[in-house]
CSV table of C-alpha atoms and ligand atoms in Angstrom, one decimal:
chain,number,residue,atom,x,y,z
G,39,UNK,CA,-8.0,8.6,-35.4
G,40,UNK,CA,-10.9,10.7,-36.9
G,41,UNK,CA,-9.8,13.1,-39.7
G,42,UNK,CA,-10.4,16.3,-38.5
G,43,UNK,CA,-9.6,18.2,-42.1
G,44,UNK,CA,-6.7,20.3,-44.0
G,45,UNK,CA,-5.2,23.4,-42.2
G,46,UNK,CA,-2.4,25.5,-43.0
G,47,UNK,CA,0.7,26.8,-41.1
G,48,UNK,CA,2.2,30.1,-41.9
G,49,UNK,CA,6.4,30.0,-41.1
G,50,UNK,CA,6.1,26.2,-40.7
G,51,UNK,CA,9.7,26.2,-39.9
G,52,UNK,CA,9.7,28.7,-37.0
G,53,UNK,CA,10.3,27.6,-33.4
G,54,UNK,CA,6.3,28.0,-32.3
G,55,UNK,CA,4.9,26.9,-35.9
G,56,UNK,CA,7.0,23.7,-35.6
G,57,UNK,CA,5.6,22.6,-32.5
G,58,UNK,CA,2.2,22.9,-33.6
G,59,UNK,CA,3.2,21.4,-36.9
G,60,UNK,CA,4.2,18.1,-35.0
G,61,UNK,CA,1.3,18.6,-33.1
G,62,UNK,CA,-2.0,18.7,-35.6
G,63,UNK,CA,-1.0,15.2,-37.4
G,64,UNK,CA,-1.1,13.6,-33.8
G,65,UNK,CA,-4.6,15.2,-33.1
G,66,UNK,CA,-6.1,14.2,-37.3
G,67,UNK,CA,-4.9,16.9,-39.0
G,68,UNK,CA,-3.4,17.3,-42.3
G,69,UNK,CA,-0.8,20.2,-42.5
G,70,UNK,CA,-0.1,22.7,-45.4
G,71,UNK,CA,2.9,24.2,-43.9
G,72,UNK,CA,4.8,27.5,-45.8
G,73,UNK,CA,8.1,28.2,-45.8
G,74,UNK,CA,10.1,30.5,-47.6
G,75,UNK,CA,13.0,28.2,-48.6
G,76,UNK,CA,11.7,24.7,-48.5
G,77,UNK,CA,15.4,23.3,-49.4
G,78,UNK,CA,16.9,25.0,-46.2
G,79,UNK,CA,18.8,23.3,-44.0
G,80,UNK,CA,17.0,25.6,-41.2
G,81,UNK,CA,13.7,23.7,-42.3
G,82,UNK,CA,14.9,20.5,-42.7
G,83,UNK,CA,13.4,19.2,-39.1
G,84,UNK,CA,9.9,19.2,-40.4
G,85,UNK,CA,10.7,16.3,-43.0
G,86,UNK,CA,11.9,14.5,-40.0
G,87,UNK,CA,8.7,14.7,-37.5
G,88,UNK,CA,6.3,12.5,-37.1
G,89,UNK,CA,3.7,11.2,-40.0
G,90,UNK,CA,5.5,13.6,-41.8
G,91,UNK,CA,5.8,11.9,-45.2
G,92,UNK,CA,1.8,11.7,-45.3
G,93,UNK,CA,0.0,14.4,-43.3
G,94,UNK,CA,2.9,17.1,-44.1
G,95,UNK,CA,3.0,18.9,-47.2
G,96,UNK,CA,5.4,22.3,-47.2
G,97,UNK,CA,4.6,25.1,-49.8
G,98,UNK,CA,7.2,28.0,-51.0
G,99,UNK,CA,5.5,31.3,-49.4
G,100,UNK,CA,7.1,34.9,-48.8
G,101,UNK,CA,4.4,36.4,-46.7
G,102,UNK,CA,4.6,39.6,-49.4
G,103,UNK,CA,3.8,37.3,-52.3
G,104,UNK,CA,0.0,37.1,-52.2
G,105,UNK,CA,-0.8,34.3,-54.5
G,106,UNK,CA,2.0,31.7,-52.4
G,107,UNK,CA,0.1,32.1,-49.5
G,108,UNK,CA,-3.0,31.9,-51.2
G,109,UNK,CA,-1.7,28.9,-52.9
G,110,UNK,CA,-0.7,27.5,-49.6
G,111,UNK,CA,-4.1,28.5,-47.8
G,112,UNK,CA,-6.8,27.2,-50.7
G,113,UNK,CA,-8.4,23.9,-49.6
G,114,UNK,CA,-8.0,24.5,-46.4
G,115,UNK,CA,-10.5,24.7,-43.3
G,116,UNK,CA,-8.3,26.2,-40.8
G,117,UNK,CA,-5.2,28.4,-40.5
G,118,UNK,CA,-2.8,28.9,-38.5
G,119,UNK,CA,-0.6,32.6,-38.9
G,120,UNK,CA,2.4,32.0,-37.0
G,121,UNK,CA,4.8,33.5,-39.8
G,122,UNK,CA,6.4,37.3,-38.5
G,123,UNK,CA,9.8,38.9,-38.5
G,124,UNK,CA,11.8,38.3,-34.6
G,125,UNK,CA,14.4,40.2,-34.6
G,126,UNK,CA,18.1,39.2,-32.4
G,127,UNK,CA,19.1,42.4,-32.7
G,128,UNK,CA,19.0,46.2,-33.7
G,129,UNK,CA,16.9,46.4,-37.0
G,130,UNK,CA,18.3,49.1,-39.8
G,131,UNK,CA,15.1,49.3,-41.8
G,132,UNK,CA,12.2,48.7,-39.8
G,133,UNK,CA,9.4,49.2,-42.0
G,134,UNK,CA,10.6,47.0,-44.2
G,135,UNK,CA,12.2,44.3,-42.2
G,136,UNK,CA,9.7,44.3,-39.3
G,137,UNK,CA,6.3,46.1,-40.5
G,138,UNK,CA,5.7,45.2,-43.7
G,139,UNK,CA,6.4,41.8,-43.7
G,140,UNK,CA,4.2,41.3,-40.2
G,141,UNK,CA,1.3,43.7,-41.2
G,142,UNK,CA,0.7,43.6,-45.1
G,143,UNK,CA,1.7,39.6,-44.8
G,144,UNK,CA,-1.3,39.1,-41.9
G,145,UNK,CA,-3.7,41.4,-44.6
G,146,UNK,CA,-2.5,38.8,-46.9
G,147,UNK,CA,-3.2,35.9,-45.0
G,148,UNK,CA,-6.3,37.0,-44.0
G,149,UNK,CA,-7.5,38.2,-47.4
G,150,UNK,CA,-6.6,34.8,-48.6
G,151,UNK,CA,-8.4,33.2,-45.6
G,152,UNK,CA,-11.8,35.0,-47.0
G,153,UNK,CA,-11.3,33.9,-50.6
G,154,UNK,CA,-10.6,30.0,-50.1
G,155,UNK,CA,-13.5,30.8,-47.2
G,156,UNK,CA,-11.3,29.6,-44.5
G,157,UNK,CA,-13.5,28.9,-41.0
G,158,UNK,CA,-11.2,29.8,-38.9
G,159,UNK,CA,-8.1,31.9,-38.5
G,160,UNK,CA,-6.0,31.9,-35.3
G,161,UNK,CA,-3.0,34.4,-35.5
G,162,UNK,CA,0.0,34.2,-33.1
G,163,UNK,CA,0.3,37.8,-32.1
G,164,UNK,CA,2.1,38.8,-28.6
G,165,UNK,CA,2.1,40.3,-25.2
G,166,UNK,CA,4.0,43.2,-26.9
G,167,UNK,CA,0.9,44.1,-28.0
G,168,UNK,CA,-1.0,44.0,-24.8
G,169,UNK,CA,1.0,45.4,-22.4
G,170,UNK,CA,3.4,48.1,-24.1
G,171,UNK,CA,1.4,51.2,-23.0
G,172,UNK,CA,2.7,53.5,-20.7
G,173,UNK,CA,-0.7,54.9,-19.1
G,174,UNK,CA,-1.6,51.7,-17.8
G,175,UNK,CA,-1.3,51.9,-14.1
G,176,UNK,CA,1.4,50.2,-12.5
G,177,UNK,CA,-0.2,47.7,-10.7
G,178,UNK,CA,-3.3,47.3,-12.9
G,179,UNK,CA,-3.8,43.4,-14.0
G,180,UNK,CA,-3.2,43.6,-17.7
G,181,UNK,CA,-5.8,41.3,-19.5
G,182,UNK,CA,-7.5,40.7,-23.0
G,183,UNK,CA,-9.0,44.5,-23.6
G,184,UNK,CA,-5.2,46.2,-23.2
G,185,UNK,CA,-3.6,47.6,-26.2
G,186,UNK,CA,0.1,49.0,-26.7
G,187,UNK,CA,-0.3,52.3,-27.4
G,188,UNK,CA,1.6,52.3,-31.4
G,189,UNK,CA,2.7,56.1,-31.1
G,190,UNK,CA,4.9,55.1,-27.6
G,191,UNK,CA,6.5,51.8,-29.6
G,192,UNK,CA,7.4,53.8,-32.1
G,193,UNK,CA,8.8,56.7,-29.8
G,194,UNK,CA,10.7,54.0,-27.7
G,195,UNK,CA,12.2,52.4,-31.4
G,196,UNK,CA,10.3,49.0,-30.1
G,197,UNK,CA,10.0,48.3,-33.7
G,198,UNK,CA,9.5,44.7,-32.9
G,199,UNK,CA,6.4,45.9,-30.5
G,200,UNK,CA,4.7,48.1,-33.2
G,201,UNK,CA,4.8,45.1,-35.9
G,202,UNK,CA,3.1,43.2,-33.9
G,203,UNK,CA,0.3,45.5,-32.4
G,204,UNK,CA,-0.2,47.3,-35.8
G,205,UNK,CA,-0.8,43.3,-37.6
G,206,UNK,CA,-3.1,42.3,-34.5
G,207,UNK,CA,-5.1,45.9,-34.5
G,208,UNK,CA,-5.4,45.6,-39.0
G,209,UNK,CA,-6.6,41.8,-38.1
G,210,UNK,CA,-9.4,43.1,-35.5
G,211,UNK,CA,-10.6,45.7,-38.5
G,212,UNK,CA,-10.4,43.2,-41.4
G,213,UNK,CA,-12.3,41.0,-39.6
G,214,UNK,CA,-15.1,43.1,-38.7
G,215,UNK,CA,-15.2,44.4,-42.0
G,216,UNK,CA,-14.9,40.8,-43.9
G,217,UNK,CA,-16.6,38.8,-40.9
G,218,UNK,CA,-13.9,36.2,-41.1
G,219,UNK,CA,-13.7,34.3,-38.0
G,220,UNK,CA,-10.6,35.1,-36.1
G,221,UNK,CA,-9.0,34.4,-32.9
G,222,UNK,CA,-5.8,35.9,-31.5
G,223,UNK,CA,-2.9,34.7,-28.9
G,224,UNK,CA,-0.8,36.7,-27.5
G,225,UNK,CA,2.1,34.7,-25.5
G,226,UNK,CA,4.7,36.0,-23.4
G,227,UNK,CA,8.4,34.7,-23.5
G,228,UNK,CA,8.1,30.9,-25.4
G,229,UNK,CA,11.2,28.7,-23.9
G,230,UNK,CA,10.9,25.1,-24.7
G,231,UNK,CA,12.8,22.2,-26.3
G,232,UNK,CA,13.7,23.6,-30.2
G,233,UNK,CA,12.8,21.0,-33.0
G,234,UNK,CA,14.6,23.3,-35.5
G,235,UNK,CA,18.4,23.5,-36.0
G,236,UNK,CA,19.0,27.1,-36.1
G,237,UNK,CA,18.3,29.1,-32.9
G,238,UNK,CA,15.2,31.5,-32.2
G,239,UNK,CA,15.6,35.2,-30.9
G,240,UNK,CA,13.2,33.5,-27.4
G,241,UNK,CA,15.8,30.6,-27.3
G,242,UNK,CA,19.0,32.9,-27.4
G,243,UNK,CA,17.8,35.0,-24.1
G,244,UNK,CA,17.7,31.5,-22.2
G,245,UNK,CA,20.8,29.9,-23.1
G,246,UNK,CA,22.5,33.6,-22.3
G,247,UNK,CA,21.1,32.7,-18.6
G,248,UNK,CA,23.2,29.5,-19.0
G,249,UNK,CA,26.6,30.6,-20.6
G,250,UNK,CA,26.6,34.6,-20.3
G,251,UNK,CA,28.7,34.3,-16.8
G,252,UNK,CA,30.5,38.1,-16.8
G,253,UNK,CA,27.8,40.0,-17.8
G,254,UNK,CA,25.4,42.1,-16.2
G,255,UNK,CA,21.7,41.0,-16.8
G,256,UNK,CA,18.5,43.1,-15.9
G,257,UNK,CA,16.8,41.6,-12.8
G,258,UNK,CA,13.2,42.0,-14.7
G,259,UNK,CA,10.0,40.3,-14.2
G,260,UNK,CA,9.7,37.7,-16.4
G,261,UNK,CA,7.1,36.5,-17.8
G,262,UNK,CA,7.5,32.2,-19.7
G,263,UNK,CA,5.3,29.8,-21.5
G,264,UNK,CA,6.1,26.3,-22.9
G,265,UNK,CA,6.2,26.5,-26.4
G,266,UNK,CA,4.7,23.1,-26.5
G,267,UNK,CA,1.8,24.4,-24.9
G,268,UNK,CA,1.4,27.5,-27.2
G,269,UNK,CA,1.1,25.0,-29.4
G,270,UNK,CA,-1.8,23.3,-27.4
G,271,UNK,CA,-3.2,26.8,-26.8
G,272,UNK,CA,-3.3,26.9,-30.5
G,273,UNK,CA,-5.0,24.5,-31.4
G,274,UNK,CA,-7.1,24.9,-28.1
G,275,UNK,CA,-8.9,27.9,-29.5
G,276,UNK,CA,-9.2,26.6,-33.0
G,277,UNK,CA,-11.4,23.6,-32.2
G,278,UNK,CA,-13.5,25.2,-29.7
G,279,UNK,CA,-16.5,26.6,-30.9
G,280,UNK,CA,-16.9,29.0,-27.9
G,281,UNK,CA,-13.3,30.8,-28.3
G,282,UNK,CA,-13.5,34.2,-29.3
G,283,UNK,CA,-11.3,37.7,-29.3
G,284,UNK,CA,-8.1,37.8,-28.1
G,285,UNK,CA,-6.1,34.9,-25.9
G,286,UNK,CA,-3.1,36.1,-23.5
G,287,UNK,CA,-1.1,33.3,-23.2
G,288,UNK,CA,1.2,33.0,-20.4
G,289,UNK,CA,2.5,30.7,-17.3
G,290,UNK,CA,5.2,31.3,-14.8
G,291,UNK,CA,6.3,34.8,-13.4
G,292,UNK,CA,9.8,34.9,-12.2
G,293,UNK,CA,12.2,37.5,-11.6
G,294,UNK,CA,15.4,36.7,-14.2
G,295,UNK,CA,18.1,36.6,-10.5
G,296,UNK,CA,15.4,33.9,-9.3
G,297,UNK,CA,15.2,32.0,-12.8
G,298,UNK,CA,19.2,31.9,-12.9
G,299,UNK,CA,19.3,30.7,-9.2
G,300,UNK,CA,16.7,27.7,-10.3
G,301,UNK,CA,19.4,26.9,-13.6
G,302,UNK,CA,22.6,26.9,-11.6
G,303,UNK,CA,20.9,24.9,-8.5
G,304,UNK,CA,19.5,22.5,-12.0
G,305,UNK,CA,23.3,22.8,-13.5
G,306,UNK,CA,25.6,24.1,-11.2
G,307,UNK,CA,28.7,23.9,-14.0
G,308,UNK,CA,26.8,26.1,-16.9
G,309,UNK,CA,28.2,29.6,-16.4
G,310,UNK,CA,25.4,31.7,-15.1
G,311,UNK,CA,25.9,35.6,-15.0
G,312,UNK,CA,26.3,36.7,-11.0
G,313,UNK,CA,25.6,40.4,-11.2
G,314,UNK,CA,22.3,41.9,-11.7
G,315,UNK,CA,21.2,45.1,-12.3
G,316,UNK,CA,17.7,46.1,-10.8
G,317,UNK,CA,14.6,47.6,-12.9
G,318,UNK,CA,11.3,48.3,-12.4
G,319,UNK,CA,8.2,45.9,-11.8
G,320,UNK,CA,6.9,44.2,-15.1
G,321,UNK,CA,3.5,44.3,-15.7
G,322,UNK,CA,0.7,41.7,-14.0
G,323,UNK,CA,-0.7,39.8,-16.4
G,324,UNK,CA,-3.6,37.3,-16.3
G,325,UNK,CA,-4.0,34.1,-18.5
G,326,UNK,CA,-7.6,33.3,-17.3
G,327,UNK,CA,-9.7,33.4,-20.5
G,328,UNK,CA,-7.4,30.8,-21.8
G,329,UNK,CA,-7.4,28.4,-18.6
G,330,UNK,CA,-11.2,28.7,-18.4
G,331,UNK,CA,-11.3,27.4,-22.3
G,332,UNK,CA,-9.2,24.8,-20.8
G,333,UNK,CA,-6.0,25.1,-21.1
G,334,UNK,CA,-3.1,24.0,-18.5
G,335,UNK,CA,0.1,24.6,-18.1
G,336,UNK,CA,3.2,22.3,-17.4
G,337,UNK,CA,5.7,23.3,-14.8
G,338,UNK,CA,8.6,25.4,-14.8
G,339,UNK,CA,10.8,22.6,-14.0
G,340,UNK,CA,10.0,20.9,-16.5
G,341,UNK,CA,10.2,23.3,-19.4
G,342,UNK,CA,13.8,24.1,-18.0
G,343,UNK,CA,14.6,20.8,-17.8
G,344,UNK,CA,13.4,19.8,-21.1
G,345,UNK,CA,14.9,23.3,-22.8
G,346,UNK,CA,18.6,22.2,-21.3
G,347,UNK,CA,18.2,18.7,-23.1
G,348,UNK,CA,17.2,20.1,-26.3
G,349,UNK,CA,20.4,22.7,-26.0
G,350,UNK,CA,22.8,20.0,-25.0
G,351,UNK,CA,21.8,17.6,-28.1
G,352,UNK,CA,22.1,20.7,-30.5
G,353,UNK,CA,25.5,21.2,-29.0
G,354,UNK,CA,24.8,24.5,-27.8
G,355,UNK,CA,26.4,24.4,-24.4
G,356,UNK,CA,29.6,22.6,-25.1
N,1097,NAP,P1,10.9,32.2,-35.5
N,1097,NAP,O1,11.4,30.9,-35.2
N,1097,NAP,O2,11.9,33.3,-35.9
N,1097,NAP,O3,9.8,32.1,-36.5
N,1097,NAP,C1,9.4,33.2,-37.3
N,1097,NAP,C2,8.9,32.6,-38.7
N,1097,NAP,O4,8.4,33.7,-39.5
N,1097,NAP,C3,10.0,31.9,-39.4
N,1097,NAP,O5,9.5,30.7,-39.9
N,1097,NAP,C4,10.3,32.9,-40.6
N,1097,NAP,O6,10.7,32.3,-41.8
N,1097,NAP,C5,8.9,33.5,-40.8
N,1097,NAP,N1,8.9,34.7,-41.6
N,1097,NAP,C6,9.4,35.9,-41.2
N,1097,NAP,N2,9.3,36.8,-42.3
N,1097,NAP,C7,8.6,36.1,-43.2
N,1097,NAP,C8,8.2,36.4,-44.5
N,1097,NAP,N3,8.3,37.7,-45.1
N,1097,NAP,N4,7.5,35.5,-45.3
N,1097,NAP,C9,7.3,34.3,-44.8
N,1097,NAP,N5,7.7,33.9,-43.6
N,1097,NAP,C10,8.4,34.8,-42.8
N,1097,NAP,O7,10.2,32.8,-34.2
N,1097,NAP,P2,9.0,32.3,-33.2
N,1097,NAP,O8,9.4,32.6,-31.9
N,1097,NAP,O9,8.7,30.9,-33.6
N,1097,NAP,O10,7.8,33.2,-33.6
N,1097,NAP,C11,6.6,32.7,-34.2
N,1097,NAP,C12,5.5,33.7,-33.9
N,1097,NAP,O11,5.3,33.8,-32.5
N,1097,NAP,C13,5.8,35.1,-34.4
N,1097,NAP,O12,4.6,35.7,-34.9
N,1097,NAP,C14,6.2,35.9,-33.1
N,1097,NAP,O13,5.9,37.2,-33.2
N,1097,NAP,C15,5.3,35.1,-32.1
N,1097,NAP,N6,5.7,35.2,-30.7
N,1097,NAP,C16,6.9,34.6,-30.3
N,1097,NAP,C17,7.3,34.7,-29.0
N,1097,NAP,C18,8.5,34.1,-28.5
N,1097,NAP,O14,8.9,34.3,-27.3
N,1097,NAP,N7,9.2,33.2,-29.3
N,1097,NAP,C19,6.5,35.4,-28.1
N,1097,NAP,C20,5.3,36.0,-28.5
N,1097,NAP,C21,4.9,35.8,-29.8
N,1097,NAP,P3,12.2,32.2,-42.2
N,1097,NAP,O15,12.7,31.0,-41.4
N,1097,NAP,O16,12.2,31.9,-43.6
N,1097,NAP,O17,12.9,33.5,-41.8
């Protein structure tokens, strides 16, 4: 296979990063991947995938210690930010548990990016930075130009919501100041097989569909992507030239009642919950710009099918 160059991976060890981290050696790439303890049990998959031993090379970064990312970043043609605080639960300190580490460490990724003159930047932000504004009309189709409106995620406590729309918005100005050639994603729920051993905040809400039996769940619209083909969509709009702004990255809609009706039909003796409480219509959301750069998704099934597997051999459903 052609070698296609060096690139790096911010939060290597995450549950998106990891995929695309088993990904890029399979396409040429060589990986600089950062984590913040590289000793972790919670990061020992990444020894284990693939080519690892050659095209792998992991680098101690806190996203708040500038010169380990730059460390990390220099040599470099690409990079990939995937690294930000997801919270399980209620946060006592936002700023400095959720803000700072998502907003200063994207400056400082980016800032880095300029200096080792990186070509290309693509930063995993969210949909909870498109779609968390409450003027949009209801039944408007939400796409690439929608912002969350900052003042509402902050009046709501959506702490989690504001990181992410305040890093993706300081991204947009940094590079229009800089010129530094970035590209966004913004995914909606990521289910999917886990490489790593611990368990994601995405991962959690899917395995409470399969064990949560007694309690009530909000009948919401949902919207899921594969992470494996975040990971695809990642590296999608890194290699081609044409990509450009902000990606929305999302597959199936599904109301949560319908999604636990497909699990129990899939694996009737899992302990589904049975009583739903009902809430108002998610937002409509369009993945477009990314199918038309050539992206496709895999099907429902088969992400459900393939998240199950990876649950069972973790030992997460006995
Ligand atoms: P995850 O498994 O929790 O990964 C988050 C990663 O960020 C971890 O590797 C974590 O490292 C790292 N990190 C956090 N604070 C850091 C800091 N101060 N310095 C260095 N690394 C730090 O969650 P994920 O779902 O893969 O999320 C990856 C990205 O996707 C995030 O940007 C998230 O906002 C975005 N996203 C996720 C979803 C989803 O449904 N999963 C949807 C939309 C967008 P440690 O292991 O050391 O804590």
């Amino acid at each position: 296979m052609a070698e296609k160059g060096r690139v790096c991976v911010t939060g290597a060890g995450g549950y998106v990063a990891s995929w695309l981290v088993k990904l890029l050696p399979s396409r040429g790439y060589r990986v600089h991947g950062t984590v913040r303890e590289p000793g972790d049990v919670k990061n020992a998959h990444l020894k284990k995938l693939d080519n690892a031993l050659e095209n792998l090379q992991l680098f101690k970064a806190d996203l708040l210690d500038y010169s380990s990312i730059h460390t990390a970043i220099v040599g470099c043609d690409g990079v990939f930010h995937a690294a930000s605080p997801v919270p399980s639960g209620t946060v006592l300190n936002p700023e400095v548990e959720l803000i700072e580490p998502a907003v200063t460490g994207t400056l400082n990724v980016l800032k880095a990016c300029s200096e080792a003159k990186v070509k290309r930047v693509v930063i995993v932000s969210s949909i909870v930075a498109v779609r968390m504004n409450p003027n949009w009309p209801k039944n408007q189709l939400l796409d690439e130009t929608c912002w969350s409106d900052k003042e509402y995620c902050r009046e709501t406590k959506n702490y989690y919501c504001l990181s992410k729309t305040i890093a993706e918005s300081e991204a947009w100005e940094y590079a229009k100041r800089s010129g530094l050639d970035v590209v966004t994603i913004c995914p909606t729920l990521v289910i999917g097989p886990m490489l790593q051993s611990t368990v994601n905040t995405s991962s959690q809400f899917i395995l409470r569909l399969l064990k949560g039996g007694s309690e009530s769940v909000e009948n919401k619209v949902l919207n899921i992507v594969d992470v494996r083909d975040v990971a695809e969509a990642l590296l999608l709009v890194y290699e081609k030239l044409e990509a450009e702004g902000r990606y929305i990255c999302t597959a199936h809609k599904i109301k949560t009642k319908d999604l636990v009706d497909k699990l129990r039909s899939l694996y009737p003796n899992y302990n589904c919950p049975k009583n739903f409480t009902e809430v108002d219509e998610g937002a409509k959301l369009s993945s477009e710009k990314l199918q038309r750069l050539g992206l496709k998704f895999r099907p429902l099934e088969e992400t459900l099918v393939d998240s199950v597997k990876s649950y069972q051999e973790s030992g997460l459903l006995d």
